[in-house]
Short mmCIF file of C-alpha atoms and ligand atoms in Angstrom, two decimals:
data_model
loop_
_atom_site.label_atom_id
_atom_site.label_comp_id
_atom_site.label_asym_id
_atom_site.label_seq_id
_atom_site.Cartn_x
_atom_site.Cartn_y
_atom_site.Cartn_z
CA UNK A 1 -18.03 -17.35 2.29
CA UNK A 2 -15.90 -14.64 4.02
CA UNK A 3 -13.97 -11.89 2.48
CA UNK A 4 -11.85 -9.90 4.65
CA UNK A 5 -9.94 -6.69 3.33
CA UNK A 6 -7.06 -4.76 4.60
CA UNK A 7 -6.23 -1.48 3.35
CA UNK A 8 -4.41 1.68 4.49
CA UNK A 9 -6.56 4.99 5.56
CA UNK A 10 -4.21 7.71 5.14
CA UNK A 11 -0.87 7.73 2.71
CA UNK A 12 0.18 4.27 2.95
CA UNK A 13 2.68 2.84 5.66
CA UNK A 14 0.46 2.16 8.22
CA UNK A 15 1.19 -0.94 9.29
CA UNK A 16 -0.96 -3.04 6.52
CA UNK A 17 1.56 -5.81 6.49
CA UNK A 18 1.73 -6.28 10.33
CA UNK A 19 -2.36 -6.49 10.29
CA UNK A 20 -2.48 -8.87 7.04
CA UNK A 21 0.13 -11.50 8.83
CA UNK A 22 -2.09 -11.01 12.50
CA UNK A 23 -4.90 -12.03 10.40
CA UNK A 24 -2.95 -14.06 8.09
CA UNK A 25 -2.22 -16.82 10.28
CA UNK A 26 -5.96 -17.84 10.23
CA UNK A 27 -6.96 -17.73 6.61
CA UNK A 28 -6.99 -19.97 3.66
CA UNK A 29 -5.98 -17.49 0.74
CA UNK A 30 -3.94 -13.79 1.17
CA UNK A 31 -4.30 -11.65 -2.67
CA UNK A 32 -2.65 -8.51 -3.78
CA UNK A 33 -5.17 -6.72 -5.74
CA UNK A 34 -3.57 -3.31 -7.01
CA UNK A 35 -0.48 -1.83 -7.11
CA UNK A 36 3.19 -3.72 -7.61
CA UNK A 37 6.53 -3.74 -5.82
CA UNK A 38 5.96 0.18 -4.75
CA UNK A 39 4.36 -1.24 -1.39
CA UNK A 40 6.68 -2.03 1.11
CA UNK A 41 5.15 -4.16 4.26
CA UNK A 42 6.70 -5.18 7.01
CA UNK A 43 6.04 -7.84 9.19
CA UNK A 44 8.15 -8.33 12.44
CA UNK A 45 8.02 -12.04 14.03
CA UNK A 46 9.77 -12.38 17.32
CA UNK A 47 11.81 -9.49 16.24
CA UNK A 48 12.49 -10.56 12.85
CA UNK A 49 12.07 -8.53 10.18
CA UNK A 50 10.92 -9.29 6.95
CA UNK A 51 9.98 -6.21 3.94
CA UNK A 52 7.68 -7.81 1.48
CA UNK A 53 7.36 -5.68 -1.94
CA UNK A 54 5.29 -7.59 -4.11
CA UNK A 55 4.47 -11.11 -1.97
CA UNK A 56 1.60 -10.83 0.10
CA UNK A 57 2.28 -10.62 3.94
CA UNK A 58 0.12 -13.33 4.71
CA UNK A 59 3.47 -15.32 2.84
CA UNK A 60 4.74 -16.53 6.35
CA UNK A 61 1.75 -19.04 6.95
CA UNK A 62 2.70 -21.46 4.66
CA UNK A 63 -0.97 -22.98 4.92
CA UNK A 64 -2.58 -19.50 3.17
CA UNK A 65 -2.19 -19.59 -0.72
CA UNK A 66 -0.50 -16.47 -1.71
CA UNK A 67 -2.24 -15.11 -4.68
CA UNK A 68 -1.17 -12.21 -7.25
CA UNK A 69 -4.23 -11.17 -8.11
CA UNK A 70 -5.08 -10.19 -11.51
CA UNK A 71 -4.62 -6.19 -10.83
CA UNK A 72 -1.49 -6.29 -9.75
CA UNK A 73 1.64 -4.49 -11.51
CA UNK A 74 4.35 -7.76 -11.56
CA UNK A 75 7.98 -6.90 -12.18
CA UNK A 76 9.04 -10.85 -12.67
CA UNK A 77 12.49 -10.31 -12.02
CA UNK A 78 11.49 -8.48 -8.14
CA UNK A 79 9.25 -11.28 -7.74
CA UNK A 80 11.85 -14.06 -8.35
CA UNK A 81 14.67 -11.82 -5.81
CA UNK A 82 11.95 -11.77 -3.69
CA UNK A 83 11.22 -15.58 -2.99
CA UNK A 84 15.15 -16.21 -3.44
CA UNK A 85 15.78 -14.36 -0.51
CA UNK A 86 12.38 -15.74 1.62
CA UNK A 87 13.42 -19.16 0.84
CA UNK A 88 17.25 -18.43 1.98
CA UNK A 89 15.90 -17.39 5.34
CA UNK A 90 14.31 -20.58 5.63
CA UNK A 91 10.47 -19.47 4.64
CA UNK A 92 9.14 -21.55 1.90
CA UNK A 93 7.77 -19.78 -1.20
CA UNK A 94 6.04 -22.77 -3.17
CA UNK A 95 2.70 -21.46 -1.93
CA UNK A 96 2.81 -18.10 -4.26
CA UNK A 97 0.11 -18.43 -7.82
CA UNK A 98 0.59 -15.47 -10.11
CA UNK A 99 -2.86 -14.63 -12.31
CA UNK A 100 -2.61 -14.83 -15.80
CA UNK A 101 -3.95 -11.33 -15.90
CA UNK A 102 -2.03 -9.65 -14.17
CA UNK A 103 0.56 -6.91 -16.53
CA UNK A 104 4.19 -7.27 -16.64
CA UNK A 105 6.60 -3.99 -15.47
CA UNK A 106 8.65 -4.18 -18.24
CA UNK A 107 12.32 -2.44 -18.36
CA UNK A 108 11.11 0.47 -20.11
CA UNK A 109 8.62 1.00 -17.61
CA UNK A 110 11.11 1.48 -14.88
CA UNK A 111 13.36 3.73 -17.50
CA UNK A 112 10.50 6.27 -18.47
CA UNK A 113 8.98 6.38 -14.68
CA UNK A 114 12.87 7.41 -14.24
CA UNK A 115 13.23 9.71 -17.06
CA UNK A 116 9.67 11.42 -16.40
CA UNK A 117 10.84 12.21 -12.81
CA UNK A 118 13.80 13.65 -14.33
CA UNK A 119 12.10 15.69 -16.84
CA UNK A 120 9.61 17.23 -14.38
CA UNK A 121 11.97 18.28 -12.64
CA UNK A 122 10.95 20.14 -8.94
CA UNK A 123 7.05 19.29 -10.11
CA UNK A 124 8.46 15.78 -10.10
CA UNK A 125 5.52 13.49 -8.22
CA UNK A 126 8.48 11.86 -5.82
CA UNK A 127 7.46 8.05 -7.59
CA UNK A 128 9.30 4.71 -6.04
CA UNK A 129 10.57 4.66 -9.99
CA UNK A 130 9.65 1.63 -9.82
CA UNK A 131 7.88 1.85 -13.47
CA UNK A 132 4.11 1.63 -11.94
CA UNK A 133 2.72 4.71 -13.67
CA UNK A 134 3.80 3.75 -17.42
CA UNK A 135 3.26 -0.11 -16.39
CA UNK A 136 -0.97 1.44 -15.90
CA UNK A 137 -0.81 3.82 -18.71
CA UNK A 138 0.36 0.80 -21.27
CA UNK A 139 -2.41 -1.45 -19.32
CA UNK A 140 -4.80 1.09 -20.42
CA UNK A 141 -3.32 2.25 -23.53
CA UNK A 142 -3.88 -1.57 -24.60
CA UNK A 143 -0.19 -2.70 -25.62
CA UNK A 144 0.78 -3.90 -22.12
CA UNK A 145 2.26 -7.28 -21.98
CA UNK A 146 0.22 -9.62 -19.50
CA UNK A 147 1.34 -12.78 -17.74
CA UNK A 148 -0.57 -15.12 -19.69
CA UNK A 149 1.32 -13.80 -23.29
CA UNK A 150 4.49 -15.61 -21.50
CA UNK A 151 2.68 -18.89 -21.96
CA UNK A 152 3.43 -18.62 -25.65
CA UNK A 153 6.89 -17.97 -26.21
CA UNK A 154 6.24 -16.70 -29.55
CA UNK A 155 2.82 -14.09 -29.00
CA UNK A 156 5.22 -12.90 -26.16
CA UNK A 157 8.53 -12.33 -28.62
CA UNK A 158 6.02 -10.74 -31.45
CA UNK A 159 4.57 -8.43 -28.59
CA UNK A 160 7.47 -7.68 -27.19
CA UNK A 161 9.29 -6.49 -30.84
CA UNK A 162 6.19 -4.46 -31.59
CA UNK A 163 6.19 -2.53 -28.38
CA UNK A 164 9.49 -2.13 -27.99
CA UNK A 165 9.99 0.14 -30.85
CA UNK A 166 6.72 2.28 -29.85
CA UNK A 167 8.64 2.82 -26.42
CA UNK A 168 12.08 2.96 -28.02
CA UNK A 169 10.86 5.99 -30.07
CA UNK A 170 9.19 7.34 -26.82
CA UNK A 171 12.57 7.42 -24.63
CA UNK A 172 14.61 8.64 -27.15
CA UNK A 173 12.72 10.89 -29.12
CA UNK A 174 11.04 12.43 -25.90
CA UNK A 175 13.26 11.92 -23.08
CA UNK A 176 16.51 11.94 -25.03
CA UNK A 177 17.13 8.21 -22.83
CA UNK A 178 18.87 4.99 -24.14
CA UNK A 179 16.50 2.93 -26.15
CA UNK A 180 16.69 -0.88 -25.26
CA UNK A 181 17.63 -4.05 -27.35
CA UNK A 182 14.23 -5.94 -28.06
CA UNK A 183 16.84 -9.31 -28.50
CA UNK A 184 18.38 -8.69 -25.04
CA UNK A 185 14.95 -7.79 -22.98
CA UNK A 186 13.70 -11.35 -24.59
CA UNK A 187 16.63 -12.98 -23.51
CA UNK A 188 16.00 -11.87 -19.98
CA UNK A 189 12.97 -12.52 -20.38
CA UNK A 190 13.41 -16.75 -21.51
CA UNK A 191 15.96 -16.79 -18.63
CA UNK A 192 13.47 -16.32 -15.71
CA UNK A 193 9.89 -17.92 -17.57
CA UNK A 194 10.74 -21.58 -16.49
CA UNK A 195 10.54 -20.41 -12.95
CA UNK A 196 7.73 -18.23 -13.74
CA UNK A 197 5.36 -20.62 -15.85
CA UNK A 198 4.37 -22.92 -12.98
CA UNK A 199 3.19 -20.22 -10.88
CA UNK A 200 0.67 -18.91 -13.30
CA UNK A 201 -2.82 -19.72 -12.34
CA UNK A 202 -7.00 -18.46 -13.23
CA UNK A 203 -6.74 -16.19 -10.10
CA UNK A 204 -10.20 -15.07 -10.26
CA UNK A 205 -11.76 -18.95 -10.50
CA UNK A 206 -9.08 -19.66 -7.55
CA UNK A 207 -10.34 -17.06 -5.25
CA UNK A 208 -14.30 -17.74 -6.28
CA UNK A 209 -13.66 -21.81 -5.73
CA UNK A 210 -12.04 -20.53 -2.38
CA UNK A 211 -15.09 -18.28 -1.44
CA UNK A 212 -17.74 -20.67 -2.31
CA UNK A 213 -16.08 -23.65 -0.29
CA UNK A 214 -16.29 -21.53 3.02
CA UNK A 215 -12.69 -20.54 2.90
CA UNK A 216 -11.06 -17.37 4.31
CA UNK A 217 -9.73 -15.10 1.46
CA UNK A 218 -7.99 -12.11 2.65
CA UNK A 219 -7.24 -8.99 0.40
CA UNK A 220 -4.02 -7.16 0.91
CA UNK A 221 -3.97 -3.53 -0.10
CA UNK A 222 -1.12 -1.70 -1.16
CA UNK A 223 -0.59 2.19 -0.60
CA UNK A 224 -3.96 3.70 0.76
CA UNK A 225 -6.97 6.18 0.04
CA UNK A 226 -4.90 9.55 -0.43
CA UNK A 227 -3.02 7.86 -3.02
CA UNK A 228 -5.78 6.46 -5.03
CA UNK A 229 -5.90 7.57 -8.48
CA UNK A 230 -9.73 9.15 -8.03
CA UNK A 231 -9.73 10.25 -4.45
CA UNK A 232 -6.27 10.91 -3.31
CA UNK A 233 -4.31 14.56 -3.75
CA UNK A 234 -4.22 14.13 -7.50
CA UNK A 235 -1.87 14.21 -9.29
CA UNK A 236 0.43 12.91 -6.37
CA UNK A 237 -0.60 9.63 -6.05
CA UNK A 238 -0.32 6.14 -7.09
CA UNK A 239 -1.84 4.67 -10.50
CA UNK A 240 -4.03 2.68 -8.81
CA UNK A 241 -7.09 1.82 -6.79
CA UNK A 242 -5.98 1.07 -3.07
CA UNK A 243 -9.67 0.54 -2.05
CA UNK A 244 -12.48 -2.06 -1.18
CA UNK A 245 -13.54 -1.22 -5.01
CA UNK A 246 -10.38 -2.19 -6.27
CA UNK A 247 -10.77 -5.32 -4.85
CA UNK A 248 -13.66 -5.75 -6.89
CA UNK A 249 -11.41 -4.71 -10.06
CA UNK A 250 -8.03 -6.37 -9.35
CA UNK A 251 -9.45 -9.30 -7.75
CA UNK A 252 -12.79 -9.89 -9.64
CA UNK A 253 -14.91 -10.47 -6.51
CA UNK A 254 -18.47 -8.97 -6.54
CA UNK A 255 -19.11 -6.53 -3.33
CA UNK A 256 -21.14 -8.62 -1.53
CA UNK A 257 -18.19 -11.08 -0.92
CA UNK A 258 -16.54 -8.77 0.68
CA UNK A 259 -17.61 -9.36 4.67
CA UNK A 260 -15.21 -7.28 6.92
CA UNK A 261 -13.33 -4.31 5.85
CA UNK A 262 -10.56 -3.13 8.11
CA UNK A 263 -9.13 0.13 7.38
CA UNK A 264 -5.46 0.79 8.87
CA UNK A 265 -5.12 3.42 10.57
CA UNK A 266 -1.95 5.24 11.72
CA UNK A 267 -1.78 7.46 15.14
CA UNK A 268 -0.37 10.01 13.36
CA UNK A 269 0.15 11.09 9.76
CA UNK A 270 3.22 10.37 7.52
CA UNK A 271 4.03 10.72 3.83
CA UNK A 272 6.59 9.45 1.38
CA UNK A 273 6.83 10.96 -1.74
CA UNK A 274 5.42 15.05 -2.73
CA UNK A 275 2.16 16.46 -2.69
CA UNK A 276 0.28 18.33 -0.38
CA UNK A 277 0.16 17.81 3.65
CA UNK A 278 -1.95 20.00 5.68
CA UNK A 279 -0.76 18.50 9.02
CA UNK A 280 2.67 18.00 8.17
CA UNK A 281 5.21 19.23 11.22
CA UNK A 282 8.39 20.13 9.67
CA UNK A 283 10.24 20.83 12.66
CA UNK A 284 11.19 19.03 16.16
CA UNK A 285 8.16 17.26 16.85
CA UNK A 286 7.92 15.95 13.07
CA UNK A 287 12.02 14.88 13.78
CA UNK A 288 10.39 13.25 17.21
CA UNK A 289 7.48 10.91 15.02
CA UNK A 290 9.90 10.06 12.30
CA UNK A 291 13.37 9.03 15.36
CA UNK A 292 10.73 7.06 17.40
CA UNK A 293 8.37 5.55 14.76
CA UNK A 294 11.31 4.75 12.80
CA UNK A 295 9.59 6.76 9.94
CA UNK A 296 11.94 5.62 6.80
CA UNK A 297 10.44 3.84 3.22
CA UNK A 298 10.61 0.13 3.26
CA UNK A 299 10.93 0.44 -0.30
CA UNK A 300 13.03 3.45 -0.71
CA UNK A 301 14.37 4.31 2.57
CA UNK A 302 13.33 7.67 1.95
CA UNK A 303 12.97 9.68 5.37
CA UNK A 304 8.76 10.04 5.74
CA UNK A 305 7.28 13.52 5.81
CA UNK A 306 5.42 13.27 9.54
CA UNK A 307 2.42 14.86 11.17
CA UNK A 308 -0.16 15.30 12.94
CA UNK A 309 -3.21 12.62 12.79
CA UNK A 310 -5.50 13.99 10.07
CA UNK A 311 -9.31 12.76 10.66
CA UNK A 312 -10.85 14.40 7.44
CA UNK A 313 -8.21 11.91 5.60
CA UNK A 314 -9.13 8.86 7.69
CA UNK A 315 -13.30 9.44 7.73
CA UNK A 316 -12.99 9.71 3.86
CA UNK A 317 -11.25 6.29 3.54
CA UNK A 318 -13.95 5.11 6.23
CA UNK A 319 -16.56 6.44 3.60
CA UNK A 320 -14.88 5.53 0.02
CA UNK A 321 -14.36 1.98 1.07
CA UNK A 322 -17.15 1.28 3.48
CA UNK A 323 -14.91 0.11 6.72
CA UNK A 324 -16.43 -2.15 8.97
CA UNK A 325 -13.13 -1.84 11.56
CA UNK A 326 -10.56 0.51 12.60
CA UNK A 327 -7.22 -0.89 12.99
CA UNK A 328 -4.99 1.54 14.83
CA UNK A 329 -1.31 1.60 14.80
CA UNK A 330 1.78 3.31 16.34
CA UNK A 331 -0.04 4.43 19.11
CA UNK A 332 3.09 3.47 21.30
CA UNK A 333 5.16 6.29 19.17
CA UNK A 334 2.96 9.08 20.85
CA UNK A 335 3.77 8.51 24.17
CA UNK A 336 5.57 11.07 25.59
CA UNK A 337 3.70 14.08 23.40
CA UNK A 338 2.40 16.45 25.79
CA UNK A 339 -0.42 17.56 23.93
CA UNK A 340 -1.40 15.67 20.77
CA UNK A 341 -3.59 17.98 18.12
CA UNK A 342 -6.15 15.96 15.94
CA UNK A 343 -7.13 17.70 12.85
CA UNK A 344 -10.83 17.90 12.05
CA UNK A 345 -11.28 20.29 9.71
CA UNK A 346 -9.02 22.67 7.30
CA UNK A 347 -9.58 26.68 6.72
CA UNK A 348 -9.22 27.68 3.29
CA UNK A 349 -9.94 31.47 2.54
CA UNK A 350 -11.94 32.07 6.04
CA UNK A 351 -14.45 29.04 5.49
CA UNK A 352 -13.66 26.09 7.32
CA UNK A 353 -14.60 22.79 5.72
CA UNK A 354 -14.28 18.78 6.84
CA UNK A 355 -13.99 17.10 3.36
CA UNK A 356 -11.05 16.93 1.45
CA UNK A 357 -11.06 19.93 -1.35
CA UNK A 358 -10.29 18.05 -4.73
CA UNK A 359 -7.95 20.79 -5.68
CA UNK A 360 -4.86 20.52 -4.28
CA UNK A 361 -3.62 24.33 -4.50
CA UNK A 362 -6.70 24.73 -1.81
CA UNK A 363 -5.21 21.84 -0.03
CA UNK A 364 -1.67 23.54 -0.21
CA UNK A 365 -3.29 26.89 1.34
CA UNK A 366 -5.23 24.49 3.79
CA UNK A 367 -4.85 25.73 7.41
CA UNK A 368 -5.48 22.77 9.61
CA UNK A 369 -8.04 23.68 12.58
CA UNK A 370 -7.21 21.13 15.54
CA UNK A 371 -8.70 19.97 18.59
CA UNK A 372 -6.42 19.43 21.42
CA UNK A 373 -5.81 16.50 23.42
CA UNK A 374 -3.24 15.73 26.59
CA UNK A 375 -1.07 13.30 26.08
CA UNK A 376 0.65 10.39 28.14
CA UNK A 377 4.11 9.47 29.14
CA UNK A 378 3.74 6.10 29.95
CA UNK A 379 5.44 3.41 28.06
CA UNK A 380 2.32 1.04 26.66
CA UNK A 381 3.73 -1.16 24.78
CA UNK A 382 3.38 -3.90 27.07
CA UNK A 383 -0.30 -3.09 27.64
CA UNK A 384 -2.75 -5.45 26.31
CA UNK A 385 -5.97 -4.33 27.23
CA UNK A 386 -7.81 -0.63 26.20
CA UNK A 387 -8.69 -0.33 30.13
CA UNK A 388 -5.50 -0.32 30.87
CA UNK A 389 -4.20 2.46 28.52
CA UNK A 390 -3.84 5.91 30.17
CA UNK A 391 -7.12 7.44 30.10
CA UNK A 392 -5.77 10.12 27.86
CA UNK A 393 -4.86 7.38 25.39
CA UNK A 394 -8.22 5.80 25.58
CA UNK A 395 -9.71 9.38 24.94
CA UNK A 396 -7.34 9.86 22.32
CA UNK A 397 -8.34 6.37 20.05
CA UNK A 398 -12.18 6.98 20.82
CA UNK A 399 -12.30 10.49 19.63
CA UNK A 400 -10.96 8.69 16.81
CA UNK A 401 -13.95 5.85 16.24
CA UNK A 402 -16.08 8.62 17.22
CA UNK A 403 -15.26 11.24 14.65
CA UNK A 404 -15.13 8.72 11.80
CA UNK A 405 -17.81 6.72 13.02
CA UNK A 406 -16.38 3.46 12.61
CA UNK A 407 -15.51 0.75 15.32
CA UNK A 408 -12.30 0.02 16.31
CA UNK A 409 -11.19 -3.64 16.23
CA UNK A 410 -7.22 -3.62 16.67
CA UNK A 411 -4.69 -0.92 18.68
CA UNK A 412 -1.50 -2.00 18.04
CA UNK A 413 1.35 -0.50 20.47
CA UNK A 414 4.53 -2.35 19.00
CA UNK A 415 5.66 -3.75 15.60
CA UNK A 416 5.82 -7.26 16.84
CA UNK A 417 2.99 -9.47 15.74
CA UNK A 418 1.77 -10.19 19.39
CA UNK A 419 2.00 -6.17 20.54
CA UNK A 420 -1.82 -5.58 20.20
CA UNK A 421 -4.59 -4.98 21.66
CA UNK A 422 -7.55 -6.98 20.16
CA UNK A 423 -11.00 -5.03 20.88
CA UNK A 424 -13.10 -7.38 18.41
CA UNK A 425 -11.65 -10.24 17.53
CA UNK A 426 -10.35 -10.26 13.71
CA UNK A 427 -11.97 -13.54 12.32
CA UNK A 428 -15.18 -13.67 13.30
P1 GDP B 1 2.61 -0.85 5.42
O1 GDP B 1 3.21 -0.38 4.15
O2 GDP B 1 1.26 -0.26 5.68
O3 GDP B 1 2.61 -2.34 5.57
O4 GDP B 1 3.55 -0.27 6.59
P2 GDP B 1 5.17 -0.30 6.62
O5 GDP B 1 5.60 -1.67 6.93
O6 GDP B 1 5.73 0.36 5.41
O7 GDP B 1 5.46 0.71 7.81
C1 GDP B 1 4.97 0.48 9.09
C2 GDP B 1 6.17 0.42 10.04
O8 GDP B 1 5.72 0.52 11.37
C3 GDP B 1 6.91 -0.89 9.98
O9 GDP B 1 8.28 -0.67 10.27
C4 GDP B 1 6.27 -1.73 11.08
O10 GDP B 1 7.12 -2.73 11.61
C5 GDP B 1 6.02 -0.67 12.11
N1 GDP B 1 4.84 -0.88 12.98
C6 GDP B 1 3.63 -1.43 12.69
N2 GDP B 1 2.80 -1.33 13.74
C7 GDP B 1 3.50 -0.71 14.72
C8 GDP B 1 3.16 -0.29 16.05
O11 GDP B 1 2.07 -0.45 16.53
N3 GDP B 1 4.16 0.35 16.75
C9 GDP B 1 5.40 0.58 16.24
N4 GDP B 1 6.28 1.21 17.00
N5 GDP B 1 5.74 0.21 15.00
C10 GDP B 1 4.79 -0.42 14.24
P1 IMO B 2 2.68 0.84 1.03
O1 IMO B 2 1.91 -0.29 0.43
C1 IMO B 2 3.76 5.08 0.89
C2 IMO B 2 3.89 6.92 -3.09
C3 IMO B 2 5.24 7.34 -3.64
C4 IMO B 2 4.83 8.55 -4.48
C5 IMO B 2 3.48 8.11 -5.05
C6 IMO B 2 3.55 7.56 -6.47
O2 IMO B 2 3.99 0.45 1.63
O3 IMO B 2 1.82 1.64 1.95
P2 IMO B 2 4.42 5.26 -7.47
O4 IMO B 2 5.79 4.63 -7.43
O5 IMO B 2 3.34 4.43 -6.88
O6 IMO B 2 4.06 5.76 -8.85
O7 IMO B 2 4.58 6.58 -6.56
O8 IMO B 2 2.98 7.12 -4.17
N1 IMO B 2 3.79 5.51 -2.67
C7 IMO B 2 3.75 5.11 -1.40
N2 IMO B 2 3.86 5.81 -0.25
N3 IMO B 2 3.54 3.75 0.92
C8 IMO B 2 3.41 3.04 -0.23
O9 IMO B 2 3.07 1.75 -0.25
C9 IMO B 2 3.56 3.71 -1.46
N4 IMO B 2 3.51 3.32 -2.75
C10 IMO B 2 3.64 4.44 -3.49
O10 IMO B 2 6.13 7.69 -2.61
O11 IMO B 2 4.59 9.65 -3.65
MG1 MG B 3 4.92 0.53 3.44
#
């Protein structure tokens, strides 16, 4: 038995797809647990890029099973672009199961996420509009449409007829939007299920038969702790949970399956999206992070909101989802700093606390209290081993393990899958 999870530490985008494919290359099953096609990972193979929205980023080892696990949000008409374009650059999709669990994004689920943005106006939440939030409100509103109602063409047309005139009255009545043609979503809908049908599978007796035969099962998580729907900066954050827990939920794997827990963590902060960021640099050296780290949404292309590294943020995912292993990324992007300041704490009315205040209007009056640290010049991207970092860099990433108390097991300096450097080895 061995259960490894990945999952991001601080706002998502910190390099979870380069870590799942590092690790990917050595296990028998890769599953999406949570989210949908908000994530955007990217894995870089001898310079190549790929962006992978809803496929997991273990997808390149064609010997890994490539699971959709039953928590996921599926948009079946990404998911098809998706492999279309894989398999025209030569990578093989045929490995991909989808679990009969999982809930569809359905077109009005994209339109309201749209016309809610809209409506709220500058308290918008900054969503991928990718239809996530309604997709999880309909999941747990009970009248979502799941992947195993397209195995009966005609449960999947009655659902379908019912619900579309609940959300037909709810985008025009509300939102004043275009309602949609129950006959015309179906027909989309009978286009793509050949395709679809073979895919579906019991993900949840897939990933147990894997477990219990010795194989390697690696969970992918999307987004990360400070947009999880209990402990991120409510209410800007994702409908989901991106943690070890969710596994549990989207995947249906007990705790104690889960073996090694690697938390990804970036050098330095960035956000997509609004909400609340107490170490956010809007001015040159934010500019600086965002030219060098090439700080832009895979999924939107949105420019990222950049900052300082934030070690509150990171201890708390360290805590919520019990990491075993630090993975630490970008660390290359720093060089040249002169003085890099780490956030451990934030001042809020004169007291100074190191937890993360559940209310985000003390968040928004937060006053980040740093410790300073030098910083390096040298390139290190070619570096492989922590010795022979600058010593500033190695005091740097310790202060790090220290003040979260949590191992490090991975600092990457480069987005290419060999630029690491391995301090424990991954699969053990
Ligand atoms: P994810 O959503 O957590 O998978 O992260 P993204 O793929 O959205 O964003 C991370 C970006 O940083 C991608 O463009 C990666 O190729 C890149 N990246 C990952 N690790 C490193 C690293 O160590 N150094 C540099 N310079 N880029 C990295
Ligand atoms: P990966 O997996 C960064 C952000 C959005 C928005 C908020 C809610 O690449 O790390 P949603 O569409 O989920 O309802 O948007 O969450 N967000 C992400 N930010 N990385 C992601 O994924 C994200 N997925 C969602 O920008 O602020
Ligand atoms: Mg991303």
């Amino acid at each position: 038995m061995a259960g490894y999870v990945v999952v991001g530490s601080q706002w998502g985008d910190e390099g979870k797809g380069k870590v799942v494919d590092l690790l990917g290359r050595h296990v028998n099953m890769v599953v999406r647990f949570q989210g949908g096609n908000n994530a955007g990972h990217t894995v870089v193979v001898n310079g190549k890029k790929t962006i992978l929205h809803l496929l997991p980023s273990g997808i390149l080892n064609h010997d890994a099973l490539c699971v959709i696990g039953p928590g996921v949000v599926v948009n079946l008409f990404v998911l098809l672009q998706e492999i279309d374009t894989l398999e025209a650059q030569g990578s093989p999709c045929d490995h991909v199961r989808l679990s009969d669990r999982a809930h569809l994004i359905m077109p009005w689920h994209l339109r309201i996420d749209e016309l809610m943005e809209k409506r709220a106006g500058k308290n918008k939440l900054g969503t991928t509009k990718n239809g996530i939030g309604p997709t999880y409100a309909d999941k747990y509103n009970r009248i979502g449409l799941r992947v195993c109602d397209l195995k009966d063409w005609d449960v999947f047309s009655e659902k379908v007829r019912n619900v579309v005139s609940l959300k037909n009255e709810e985008i025009v009545k509300i939102y004043g939007g275009e309602p949609f043609d129950p006959e015309e979503v179906l027909a989309q809908f009978a286009a793509i299920r050949p395709r679809i049908l073979p895919m579906i599978c019991d993900a949840v007796d897939k990933i147990h038969k894997a477990l219990d035969g010795g194989q390697i099962v690696l969970f992918e998580g999307a987004q990360a702790n400070m947009l999880d729907i209990n402990y991120g900066t409510y209410p800007y954050v994702t409908s989901s949970s991106p943690t070890s827990a969710g596994v549990c939920e989207g995947a249906g794997v007990a705790p104690q399956k889960l073996d090694r827990i690697i938390g990804v963590v970036k050098a330095y902060s960035t956000r997509v999206g609004e909400g609340p960021f107490v170490t956010e640099q809007l001015n040159d050296i934010g500019d600086k992070m965002r030219e060098i780290g090439g700080e832009y949404g895979a999924t939107t292309g949105r420019p990222r909101r950049c900052g300082w590294l934030d070690l509150p943020v990171v201890r708390q995912a360290v805590r919520i989802n019990g990491l075993t292993d630090l993975a630490v990324t970008k660390v290359d992007v720093l060089s040249g700093f002169e003085t890099l300041p780490v956030c451990i704490g934030y001042e809020i009315n004169g007291k100074v606390y190191d937890t993360i205040p559940a209310s985000i209007h003390d968040l928004e009056i937060a006053k980040p209290v740093y410790k300073e640290f030098p910083g390096w010049s040298e390139d290190i991207s070619k570096i492989r081993s922590f010795e022979e970092l600058p010593v500033n860099c190695q005091n740097y990433l310790n202060f790090i393990s220290e003040y979260c108390g949590c191992r490090m097991c991975l600092v990457s300096v480069g987005p290419d899958r060999e630029e690491n450097i391995i301090l424990k080895e991954l699969i053990a």
